[in-house]
Coordinates of C-alpha atoms in Angstrom, one line a residue:
X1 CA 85.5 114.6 89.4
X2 CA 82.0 115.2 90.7
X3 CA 81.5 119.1 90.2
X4 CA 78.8 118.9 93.3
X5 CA 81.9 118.8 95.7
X6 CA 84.3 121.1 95.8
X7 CA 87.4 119.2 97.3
X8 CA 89.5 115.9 96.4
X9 CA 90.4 114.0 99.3
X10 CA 92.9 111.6 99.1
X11 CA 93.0 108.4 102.0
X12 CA 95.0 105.9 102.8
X13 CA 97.5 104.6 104.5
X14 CA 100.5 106.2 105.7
X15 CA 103.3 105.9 103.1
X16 CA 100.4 105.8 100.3
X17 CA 101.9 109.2 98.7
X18 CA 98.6 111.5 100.2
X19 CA 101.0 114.2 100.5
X20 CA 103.2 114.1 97.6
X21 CA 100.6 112.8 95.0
X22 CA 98.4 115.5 96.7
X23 CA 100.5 118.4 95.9
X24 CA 101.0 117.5 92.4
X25 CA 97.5 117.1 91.7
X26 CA 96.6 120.0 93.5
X27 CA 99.4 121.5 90.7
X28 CA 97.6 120.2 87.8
X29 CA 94.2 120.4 89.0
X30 CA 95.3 124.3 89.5
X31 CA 93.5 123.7 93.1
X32 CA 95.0 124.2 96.5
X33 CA 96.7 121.9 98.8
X34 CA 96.0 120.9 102.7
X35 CA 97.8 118.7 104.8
X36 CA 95.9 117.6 107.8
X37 CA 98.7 116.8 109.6
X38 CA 100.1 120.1 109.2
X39 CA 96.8 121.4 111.0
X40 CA 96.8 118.9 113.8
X41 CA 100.6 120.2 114.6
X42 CA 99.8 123.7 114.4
X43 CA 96.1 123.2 116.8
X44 CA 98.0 121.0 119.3
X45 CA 101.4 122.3 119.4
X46 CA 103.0 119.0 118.8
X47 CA 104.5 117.2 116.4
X48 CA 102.5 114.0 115.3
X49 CA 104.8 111.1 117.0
X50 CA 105.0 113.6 120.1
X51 CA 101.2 113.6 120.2
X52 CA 100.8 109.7 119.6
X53 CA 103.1 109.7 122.5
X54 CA 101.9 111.5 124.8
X55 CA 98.1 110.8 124.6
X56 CA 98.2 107.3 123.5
X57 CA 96.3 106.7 120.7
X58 CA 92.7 107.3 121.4
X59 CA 93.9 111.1 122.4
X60 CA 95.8 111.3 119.4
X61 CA 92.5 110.3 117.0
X62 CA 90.5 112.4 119.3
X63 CA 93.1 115.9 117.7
X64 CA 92.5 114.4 114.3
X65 CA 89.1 114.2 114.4
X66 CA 88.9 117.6 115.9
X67 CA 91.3 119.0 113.2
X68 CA 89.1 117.2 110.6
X69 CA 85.9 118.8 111.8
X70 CA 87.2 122.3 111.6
X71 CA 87.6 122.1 108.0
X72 CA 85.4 124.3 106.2
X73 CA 86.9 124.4 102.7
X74 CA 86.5 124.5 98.9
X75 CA 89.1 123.9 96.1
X76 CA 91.2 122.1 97.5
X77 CA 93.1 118.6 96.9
X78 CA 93.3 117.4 101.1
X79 CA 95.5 114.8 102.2
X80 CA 94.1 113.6 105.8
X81 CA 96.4 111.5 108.2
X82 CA 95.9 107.8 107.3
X83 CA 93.8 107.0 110.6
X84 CA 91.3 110.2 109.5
X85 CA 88.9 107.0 108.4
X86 CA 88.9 105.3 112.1
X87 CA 86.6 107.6 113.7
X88 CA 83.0 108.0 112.1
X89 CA 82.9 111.7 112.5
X90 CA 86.2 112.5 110.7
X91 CA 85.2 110.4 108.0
X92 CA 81.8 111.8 107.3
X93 CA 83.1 115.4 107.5
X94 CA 85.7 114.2 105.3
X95 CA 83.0 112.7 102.7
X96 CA 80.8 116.3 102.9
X97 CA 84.1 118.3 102.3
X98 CA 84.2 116.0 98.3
X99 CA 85.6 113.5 97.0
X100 CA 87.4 110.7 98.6
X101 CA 90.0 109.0 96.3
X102 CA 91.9 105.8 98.6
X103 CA 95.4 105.3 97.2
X104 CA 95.7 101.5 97.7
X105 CA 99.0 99.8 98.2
X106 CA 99.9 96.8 99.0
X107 CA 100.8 96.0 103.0
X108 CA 104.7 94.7 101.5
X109 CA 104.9 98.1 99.0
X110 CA 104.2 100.1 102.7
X111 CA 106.5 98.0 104.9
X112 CA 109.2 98.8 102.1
X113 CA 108.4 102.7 102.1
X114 CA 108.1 103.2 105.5
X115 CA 111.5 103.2 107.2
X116 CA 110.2 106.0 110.2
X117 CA 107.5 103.7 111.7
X118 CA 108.7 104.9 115.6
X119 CA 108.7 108.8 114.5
X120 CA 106.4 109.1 111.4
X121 CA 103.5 109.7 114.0
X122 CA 101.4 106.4 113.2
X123 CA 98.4 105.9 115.5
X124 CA 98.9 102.3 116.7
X125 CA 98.5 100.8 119.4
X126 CA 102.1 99.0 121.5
X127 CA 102.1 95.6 120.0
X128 CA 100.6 96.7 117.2
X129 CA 102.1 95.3 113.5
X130 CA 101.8 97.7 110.8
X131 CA 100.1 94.1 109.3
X132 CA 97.6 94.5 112.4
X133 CA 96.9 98.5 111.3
X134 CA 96.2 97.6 107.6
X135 CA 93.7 94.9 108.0
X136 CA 91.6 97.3 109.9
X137 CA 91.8 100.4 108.2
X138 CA 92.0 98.4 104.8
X139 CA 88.0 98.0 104.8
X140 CA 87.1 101.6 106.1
X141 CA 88.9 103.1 103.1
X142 CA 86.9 100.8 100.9
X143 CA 83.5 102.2 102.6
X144 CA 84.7 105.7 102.9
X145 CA 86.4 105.6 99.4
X146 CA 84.1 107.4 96.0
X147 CA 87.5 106.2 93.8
X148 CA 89.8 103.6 94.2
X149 CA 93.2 103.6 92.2
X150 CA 96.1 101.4 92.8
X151 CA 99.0 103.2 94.1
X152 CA 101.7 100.4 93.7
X153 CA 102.6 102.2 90.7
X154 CA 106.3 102.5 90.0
X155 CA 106.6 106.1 90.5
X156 CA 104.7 108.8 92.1
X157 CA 104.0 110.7 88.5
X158 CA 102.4 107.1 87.1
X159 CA 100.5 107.3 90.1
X160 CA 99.2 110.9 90.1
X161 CA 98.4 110.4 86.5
X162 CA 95.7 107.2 87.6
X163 CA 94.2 109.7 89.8
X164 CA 93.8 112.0 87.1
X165 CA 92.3 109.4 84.5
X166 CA 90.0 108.1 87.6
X167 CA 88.9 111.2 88.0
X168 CA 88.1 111.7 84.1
X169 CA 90.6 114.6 84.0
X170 CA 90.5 116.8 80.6
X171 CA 93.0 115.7 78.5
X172 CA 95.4 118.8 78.2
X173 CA 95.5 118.1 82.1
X174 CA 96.3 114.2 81.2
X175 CA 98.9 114.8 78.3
X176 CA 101.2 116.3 81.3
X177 CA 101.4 113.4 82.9
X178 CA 103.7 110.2 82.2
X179 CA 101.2 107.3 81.7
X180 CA 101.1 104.8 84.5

């Protein structure tokens, strides 16, 4: 991990396993763990899908970005909401915060993990395919993204453990982690 930034951000889209591969790193990186979402619900009140429905989209990324702006943090492994990369500000605070690590999966691999598309809080807009949200946000992760590792891995331990080797983890850290 580049020791000039203090954080590990993790992006991608929802389903990706930002928040459970996050806590788990944060575990073996002995670092601390932030959920965006978590923030957003606390600043706003709301729960995520009550938010996305109630201000439509655009007011729903406009709490995110907000949330994301207000970080001011060091030592921590962050897992941002999947849209965190639509609005240039969020995204640029997120890349002065450290390092941005996309967990890539394929579009089918998300279709099949994400049963709770109508309450999981997902900013789309009506009409809207998950398809649709993926080809858009697919190449701002790439732009955003320092690391890319593939997150199609068969279990969520394989896949914290590519993080870990991506990020040229020491090996005692590596050695307790199944190998992907």
């Amino acid at each position: 991990m580049d020791k000039t930034k203090d954080n590990l951000i993790l992006i991608g889209m929802p389903g990706s396993g930002k928040s459970t591969v996050g806590v788990l790193l944060a575990k073996a990186l002995g670092m601390d763990f932030l959920d965006i979402d978590l923030v957003i619900q606390q600043r706003e009140g709301a729960l995520l899908q009550e938010l996305v429905d109630s201000r439509g989209t655009e007011g729903f990324l406009d709490a995110e970005e907000a949330a994301v702006k207000s970080l001011s943090c060091a030592g921590y492994v962050i897992a941002p909401g999947g849209s965190a990369v639509c609005r240039p500000g969020a995204a640029e605070h997120l890349k002065k915060l450290g390092t941005l690590v996309y967990l890539r999966l394929s579009c089918e691999a998300l279709t099949a993990r994400l049963t709770n598309m109508a309450t999981r809080g997902i900013a789309m807009e009506p009409g809207q395919t998950l398809q649709d949200v993926y080809n858009f946000r697919a190449p701002l992760y790439e732009r955003y993204a320092d690391l890319t590792v593939d997150a199609d891995n068969p279990t969520i331990h394989s896949t914290v453990s590519a993080v870990l080797r991506a990020l040229n983890a020491p090996k005692d850290v590596l050695s307790r982690w199944p190998q992907a």
